[in-house]
Amino acid sequence: MSTSLSTSGPASGQPPIADAGPLALCAREPRVPAERLVAEMVPPPRFDSVRFDTYDPDPTQPSQAEAVSVLSAFAAGLGGAHASGDGKRKWFRKKAPAPAPGPRGVYLDGGYGVGKTHLLASLWHATPAEPALKAFGTFVELTNLVGALGFQQTVQTLGGHRLLCIDEFELDDPGDTVLVSSLLSRLVEQGVALAATSNTLPGKLGEGRFAAADFLREIQGLSAHFRPLRIDGQDYRHRGLPEAPAPFSDEQVAKAAYATPGASLDDFPGLLEHLAKVHPSRYGALTDGIAAVCLTDVVPVPDQSTALRLVVLADRLYDREVPVLASGVPFDRLFSDEMLNGGYRKKYFRAISRLTALARDAKPLVSQ
């Protein structure tokens, strides 16, 4: 289960500061086999050690403590046999209990930064089943899995699972809506329990998106699989923390890249162009072995397609806790007012929040 990754030298135009130059994301063209997509459906490294008892509920937001209680009980209830009898444990195939009536899942609804992914990963860890019977991935990763395996094979692969956790449930187009709705319906029929996070209630997914009316019916049907669980609160990444650090100079960023083993160094506009040539399912592999991402000449993204690709990259970097050091404009100026007020605004705010956190992590890379 390997990933083919071709690379070349450091970003062009940067003078050498040390004998060993930094890597360049723009020089990487990863090829990811389908089996890696399946094997990696586990909580990302950032959430390896999270548990319900490491979640710190805001005492002013009782919904957060309630969510921990509800999810703990939900996990405990998944300790029995696979509901459909179609799991990998053969002795459960006869006389398997029918799925309990009502929703077969929970849906964590709340703004960005309230700890939804922490809770979702905690649910995955708390569910009493071996890792091979649990799956965890983002909505994008799930659609990519279907693209790699095909619909029927994905149903067979996930149908024997005890739990499927879907993070960042965002419906970007009618095709994905129909695809995921059909997939989850088939999995629920086979007894798979579901858990998902998003920034919008299930019945309102797609609101403000293009062609929302065309798939509203599918969204409503999909929402019936979940019990909505609202989580209120402020973005924890900004609670009591200083404002995002100001960008550094090109020279500071380049110097830090050469001085940091495993760092990458890229011109931001060039990286945006390169992302258009790499499928988003490979963005995780694009960052394999990267200790820090150094970017020069950060500018506002020019269009929505480019912005959405950047959102995926930001998610993968955040999952892997890769610091991001940059020159140019601050990260809160990456997206235009039109984008921030449009249908994808919650994705963009999430990306800003995560990149800001990673920028804070990168400050020690610059020698004072």
mmCIF file of C-alpha atoms in Angstrom, residues 74-297:
data_model
loop_
_atom_site.group_PDB
_atom_site.id
_atom_site.type_symbol
_atom_site.label_atom_id
_atom_site.label_comp_id
_atom_site.label_asym_id
_atom_site.label_seq_id
_atom_site.Cartn_x
_atom_site.Cartn_y
_atom_site.Cartn_z
ATOM 1 C CA PHE A 74 -24.683 6.212 21.204
ATOM 2 C CA ALA A 75 -21.231 4.601 21.151
ATOM 3 C CA ALA A 76 -22.130 2.214 23.963
ATOM 4 C CA GLY A 77 -25.201 1.142 22.028
ATOM 5 C CA LEU A 78 -23.064 0.046 19.090
ATOM 6 C CA GLY A 79 -21.318 -2.666 21.048
ATOM 7 C CA GLY A 80 -23.634 -5.489 20.008
ATOM 8 C CA ALA A 81 -23.800 -7.542 16.862
ATOM 9 C CA HIS A 82 -23.919 -5.902 13.467
ATOM 10 C CA ALA A 83 -27.568 -5.046 13.041
ATOM 11 C CA SER A 84 -28.047 -6.596 9.598
ATOM 12 C CA GLY A 85 -25.995 -9.688 10.201
ATOM 13 C CA ASP A 86 -23.922 -8.853 7.130
ATOM 14 C CA GLY A 87 -20.753 -7.927 9.002
ATOM 15 C CA LYS A 88 -17.494 -9.786 8.973
ATOM 16 C CA ARG A 89 -18.363 -11.861 12.041
ATOM 17 C CA LYS A 90 -20.036 -14.878 10.433
ATOM 18 C CA TRP A 91 -21.806 -16.103 13.567
ATOM 19 C CA PHE A 92 -23.996 -13.012 13.597
ATOM 20 C CA ARG A 93 -25.577 -13.790 10.238
ATOM 21 C CA LYS A 94 -28.332 -15.966 11.675
ATOM 22 C CA LYS A 95 -31.077 -14.502 13.826
ATOM 23 C CA ALA A 96 -29.521 -11.035 13.762
ATOM 24 C CA PRO A 97 -31.718 -8.394 15.407
ATOM 25 C CA ALA A 98 -33.456 -5.935 13.138
ATOM 26 C CA PRO A 99 -32.209 -2.351 13.192
ATOM 27 C CA ALA A 100 -33.815 -0.264 15.911
ATOM 28 C CA PRO A 101 -36.625 1.997 14.690
ATOM 29 C CA GLY A 102 -35.916 5.655 14.088
ATOM 30 C CA PRO A 103 -32.720 7.340 12.876
ATOM 31 C CA ARG A 104 -29.641 5.148 12.572
ATOM 32 C CA GLY A 105 -27.306 8.050 13.161
ATOM 33 C CA VAL A 106 -26.493 11.332 14.829
ATOM 34 C CA TYR A 107 -25.796 14.613 13.118
ATOM 35 C CA LEU A 108 -23.618 17.176 14.889
ATOM 36 C CA ASP A 109 -24.668 20.626 13.785
ATOM 37 C CA GLY A 110 -22.760 23.732 14.772
ATOM 38 C CA GLY A 111 -20.428 26.477 13.650
ATOM 39 C CA TYR A 112 -16.786 25.955 12.786
ATOM 40 C CA GLY A 113 -14.401 25.505 15.669
ATOM 41 C CA VAL A 114 -16.813 24.230 18.340
ATOM 42 C CA GLY A 115 -15.140 20.812 18.463
ATOM 43 C CA LYS A 116 -17.420 18.756 16.202
ATOM 44 C CA THR A 117 -14.555 16.790 14.664
ATOM 45 C CA HIS A 118 -13.117 16.161 18.140
ATOM 46 C CA LEU A 119 -16.464 14.679 19.183
ATOM 47 C CA LEU A 120 -16.853 12.680 15.982
ATOM 48 C CA ALA A 121 -13.371 11.183 16.360
ATOM 49 C CA SER A 122 -14.103 10.472 20.034
ATOM 50 C CA LEU A 123 -17.209 8.569 18.955
ATOM 51 C CA TRP A 124 -15.095 6.508 16.559
ATOM 52 C CA HIS A 125 -12.584 5.708 19.312
ATOM 53 C CA ALA A 126 -15.313 4.934 21.875
ATOM 54 C CA THR A 127 -17.309 2.570 19.670
ATOM 55 C CA PRO A 128 -16.510 -0.959 20.902
ATOM 56 C CA ALA A 129 -15.499 -2.495 17.584
ATOM 57 C CA GLU A 130 -12.176 -3.231 15.949
ATOM 58 C CA PRO A 131 -10.875 -0.494 13.617
ATOM 59 C CA ALA A 132 -11.618 -2.605 10.529
ATOM 60 C CA LEU A 133 -15.334 -2.366 11.384
ATOM 61 C CA LYS A 134 -15.322 1.432 11.721
ATOM 62 C CA ALA A 135 -14.727 4.074 9.065
ATOM 63 C CA PHE A 136 -14.009 7.788 9.397
ATOM 64 C CA GLY A 137 -13.627 10.266 6.565
ATOM 65 C CA THR A 138 -14.702 13.616 5.206
ATOM 66 C CA PHE A 139 -17.580 13.953 2.791
ATOM 67 C CA VAL A 140 -15.077 14.622 0.001
ATOM 68 C CA GLU A 141 -13.064 11.544 0.914
ATOM 69 C CA LEU A 142 -16.231 9.448 0.843
ATOM 70 C CA THR A 143 -17.162 10.609 -2.654
ATOM 71 C CA ASN A 144 -13.568 10.020 -3.739
ATOM 72 C CA LEU A 145 -13.776 6.479 -2.393
ATOM 73 C CA VAL A 146 -16.865 5.821 -4.499
ATOM 74 C CA GLY A 147 -15.039 7.219 -7.491
ATOM 75 C CA ALA A 148 -12.088 4.910 -6.900
ATOM 76 C CA LEU A 149 -13.986 1.706 -6.046
ATOM 77 C CA GLY A 150 -17.312 2.154 -7.776
ATOM 78 C CA PHE A 151 -20.682 2.359 -6.037
ATOM 79 C CA GLN A 152 -21.378 -1.353 -5.545
ATOM 80 C CA GLN A 153 -17.880 -2.118 -4.289
ATOM 81 C CA THR A 154 -18.108 0.776 -1.826
ATOM 82 C CA VAL A 155 -21.398 -0.612 -0.494
ATOM 83 C CA GLN A 156 -19.778 -4.039 -0.090
ATOM 84 C CA THR A 157 -16.689 -2.551 1.544
ATOM 85 C CA LEU A 158 -18.555 -0.396 4.075
ATOM 86 C CA GLY A 159 -21.673 -2.543 4.440
ATOM 87 C CA GLY A 160 -20.101 -4.795 7.061
ATOM 88 C CA HIS A 161 -19.048 -1.860 9.234
ATOM 89 C CA ARG A 162 -20.478 -1.058 12.637
ATOM 90 C CA LEU A 163 -20.084 2.708 12.186
ATOM 91 C CA LEU A 164 -19.427 5.239 9.440
ATOM 92 C CA CYS A 165 -18.365 8.736 10.548
ATOM 93 C CA ILE A 166 -18.583 11.506 7.946
ATOM 94 C CA ASP A 167 -16.876 14.793 8.754
ATOM 95 C CA GLU A 168 -17.569 18.126 7.031
ATOM 96 C CA PHE A 169 -20.785 16.989 5.392
ATOM 97 C CA GLU A 170 -21.084 19.501 2.567
ATOM 98 C CA LEU A 171 -23.134 19.009 -0.577
ATOM 99 C CA ASP A 172 -21.508 20.852 -3.459
ATOM 100 C CA ASP A 173 -23.586 19.640 -6.393
ATOM 101 C CA PRO A 174 -26.716 17.586 -7.145
ATOM 102 C CA GLY A 175 -24.654 14.619 -8.342
ATOM 103 C CA ASP A 176 -22.875 14.242 -5.010
ATOM 104 C CA THR A 177 -26.182 14.649 -3.204
ATOM 105 C CA VAL A 178 -27.812 11.763 -5.054
ATOM 106 C CA LEU A 179 -24.664 9.640 -4.777
ATOM 107 C CA VAL A 180 -24.225 9.985 -1.019
ATOM 108 C CA SER A 181 -27.951 9.776 -0.310
ATOM 109 C CA SER A 182 -28.128 6.487 -2.205
ATOM 110 C CA LEU A 183 -24.981 5.163 -0.542
ATOM 111 C CA LEU A 184 -26.105 5.969 2.984
ATOM 112 C CA SER A 185 -29.552 4.520 2.341
ATOM 113 C CA ARG A 186 -27.964 1.240 1.271
ATOM 114 C CA LEU A 187 -25.653 1.221 4.273
ATOM 115 C CA VAL A 188 -28.483 1.933 6.709
ATOM 116 C CA GLU A 189 -30.375 -1.010 5.203
ATOM 117 C CA GLN A 190 -27.373 -3.179 6.047
ATOM 118 C CA GLY A 191 -27.323 -1.987 9.639
ATOM 119 C CA VAL A 192 -24.472 0.517 9.506
ATOM 120 C CA ALA A 193 -24.783 3.286 12.096
ATOM 121 C CA LEU A 194 -24.013 6.805 10.867
ATOM 122 C CA ALA A 195 -22.541 9.928 12.428
ATOM 123 C CA ALA A 196 -21.804 13.172 10.660
ATOM 124 C CA THR A 197 -20.724 16.747 11.237
ATOM 125 C CA SER A 198 -21.494 19.890 9.317
ATOM 126 C CA ASN A 199 -22.182 23.557 9.815
ATOM 127 C CA THR A 200 -25.803 23.296 8.696
ATOM 128 C CA LEU A 201 -28.799 21.222 9.764
ATOM 129 C CA PRO A 202 -29.534 18.277 7.432
ATOM 130 C CA GLY A 203 -32.782 19.790 6.140
ATOM 131 C CA LYS A 204 -30.938 22.975 5.149
ATOM 132 C CA LEU A 205 -27.904 21.512 3.411
ATOM 133 C CA GLY A 206 -27.513 23.139 0.032
ATOM 134 C CA GLU A 207 -29.120 26.374 1.144
ATOM 135 C CA GLY A 208 -27.512 29.180 -0.806
ATOM 136 C CA ARG A 209 -25.800 26.755 -3.183
ATOM 137 C CA PHE A 210 -26.362 26.623 -6.913
ATOM 138 C CA ALA A 211 -29.296 24.444 -8.052
ATOM 139 C CA ALA A 212 -30.364 23.913 -4.446
ATOM 140 C CA ALA A 213 -34.002 23.411 -5.449
ATOM 141 C CA ASP A 214 -33.007 20.550 -7.745
ATOM 142 C CA PHE A 215 -31.816 18.349 -4.903
ATOM 143 C CA LEU A 216 -33.852 19.560 -1.940
ATOM 144 C CA ARG A 217 -35.927 16.392 -2.116
ATOM 145 C CA GLU A 218 -32.809 14.232 -1.835
ATOM 146 C CA ILE A 219 -31.539 16.280 1.099
ATOM 147 C CA GLN A 220 -34.797 15.876 2.984
ATOM 148 C CA GLY A 221 -34.718 12.127 2.499
ATOM 149 C CA LEU A 222 -31.137 11.984 3.685
ATOM 150 C CA SER A 223 -31.864 13.969 6.828
ATOM 151 C CA ALA A 224 -34.295 11.268 7.977
ATOM 152 C CA HIS A 225 -31.320 9.012 8.712
ATOM 153 C CA PHE A 226 -29.999 11.328 11.404
ATOM 154 C CA ARG A 227 -30.947 12.673 14.799
ATOM 155 C CA PRO A 228 -29.778 16.337 14.717
ATOM 156 C CA LEU A 229 -27.673 17.335 17.705
ATOM 157 C CA ARG A 230 -27.008 21.056 17.939
ATOM 158 C CA ILE A 231 -23.653 22.232 19.375
ATOM 159 C CA ASP A 232 -23.454 25.935 20.149
ATOM 160 C CA GLY A 233 -20.343 27.919 20.942
ATOM 161 C CA GLN A 234 -17.539 30.106 19.672
ATOM 162 C CA ASP A 235 -14.616 28.978 17.555
ATOM 163 C CA TYR A 236 -12.312 27.395 20.164
ATOM 164 C CA ARG A 237 -9.252 28.209 18.049
ATOM 165 C CA HIS A 238 -9.915 31.882 18.768
ATOM 166 C CA ARG A 239 -10.954 31.633 22.404
ATOM 167 C CA GLY A 240 -8.506 33.677 24.417
ATOM 168 C CA LEU A 241 -5.914 33.543 21.642
ATOM 169 C CA PRO A 242 -4.178 36.484 19.975
ATOM 170 C CA GLU A 243 -5.101 37.652 16.511
ATOM 171 C CA ALA A 244 -3.595 35.806 13.564
ATOM 172 C CA PRO A 245 0.086 36.648 13.185
ATOM 173 C CA ALA A 246 0.999 39.102 10.466
ATOM 174 C CA PRO A 247 2.641 37.579 7.377
ATOM 175 C CA PHE A 248 6.419 37.493 7.246
ATOM 176 C CA SER A 249 8.664 38.748 4.447
ATOM 177 C CA ASP A 250 9.611 36.575 1.471
ATOM 178 C CA GLU A 251 13.175 36.450 2.779
ATOM 179 C CA GLN A 252 12.102 35.292 6.251
ATOM 180 C CA VAL A 253 9.884 32.570 4.787
ATOM 181 C CA ALA A 254 12.586 31.307 2.415
ATOM 182 C CA LYS A 255 15.212 31.331 5.159
ATOM 183 C CA ALA A 256 12.946 29.372 7.493
ATOM 184 C CA ALA A 257 12.186 26.849 4.744
ATOM 185 C CA TYR A 258 15.874 26.144 4.165
ATOM 186 C CA ALA A 259 16.537 25.935 7.896
ATOM 187 C CA THR A 260 13.660 23.530 8.657
ATOM 188 C CA PRO A 261 14.231 19.859 7.774
ATOM 189 C CA GLY A 262 11.305 18.501 5.768
ATOM 190 C CA ALA A 263 9.835 21.914 4.963
ATOM 191 C CA SER A 264 8.398 22.771 1.577
ATOM 192 C CA LEU A 265 8.753 26.104 -0.186
ATOM 193 C CA ASP A 266 6.393 27.257 -2.913
ATOM 194 C CA ASP A 267 5.187 30.409 -4.580
ATOM 195 C CA PHE A 268 1.508 30.663 -3.636
ATOM 196 C CA PRO A 269 0.116 31.506 -7.113
ATOM 197 C CA GLY A 270 2.132 28.615 -8.536
ATOM 198 C CA LEU A 271 0.782 26.265 -5.884
ATOM 199 C CA LEU A 272 -2.785 27.261 -6.726
ATOM 200 C CA GLU A 273 -2.113 26.380 -10.364
ATOM 201 C CA HIS A 274 -0.604 23.058 -9.351
ATOM 202 C CA LEU A 275 -3.605 22.130 -7.196
ATOM 203 C CA ALA A 276 -5.762 22.283 -10.318
ATOM 204 C CA LYS A 277 -3.663 19.428 -11.767
ATOM 205 C CA VAL A 278 -3.927 17.157 -8.718
ATOM 206 C CA HIS A 279 -7.192 15.474 -7.744
ATOM 207 C CA PRO A 280 -8.315 16.579 -4.260
ATOM 208 C CA SER A 281 -8.321 12.941 -3.121
ATOM 209 C CA ARG A 282 -4.520 13.116 -3.429
ATOM 210 C CA TYR A 283 -3.969 16.277 -1.389
ATOM 211 C CA GLY A 284 -3.228 14.190 1.708
ATOM 212 C CA ALA A 285 -0.541 12.283 -0.182
ATOM 213 C CA LEU A 286 0.722 15.608 -1.543
ATOM 214 C CA THR A 287 1.718 16.541 2.004
ATOM 215 C CA ASP A 288 3.297 13.188 2.952
ATOM 216 C CA GLY A 289 6.497 13.741 4.916
ATOM 217 C CA ILE A 290 6.124 17.546 4.953
ATOM 218 C CA ALA A 291 7.158 19.083 8.283
ATOM 219 C CA ALA A 292 6.097 22.641 7.438
ATOM 220 C CA VAL A 293 4.599 24.448 4.450
ATOM 221 C CA CYS A 294 6.288 27.719 3.520
ATOM 222 C CA LEU A 295 4.512 29.982 1.032
ATOM 223 C CA THR A 296 5.664 33.219 -0.558
ATOM 224 C CA ASP A 297 3.499 35.883 -2.201
#
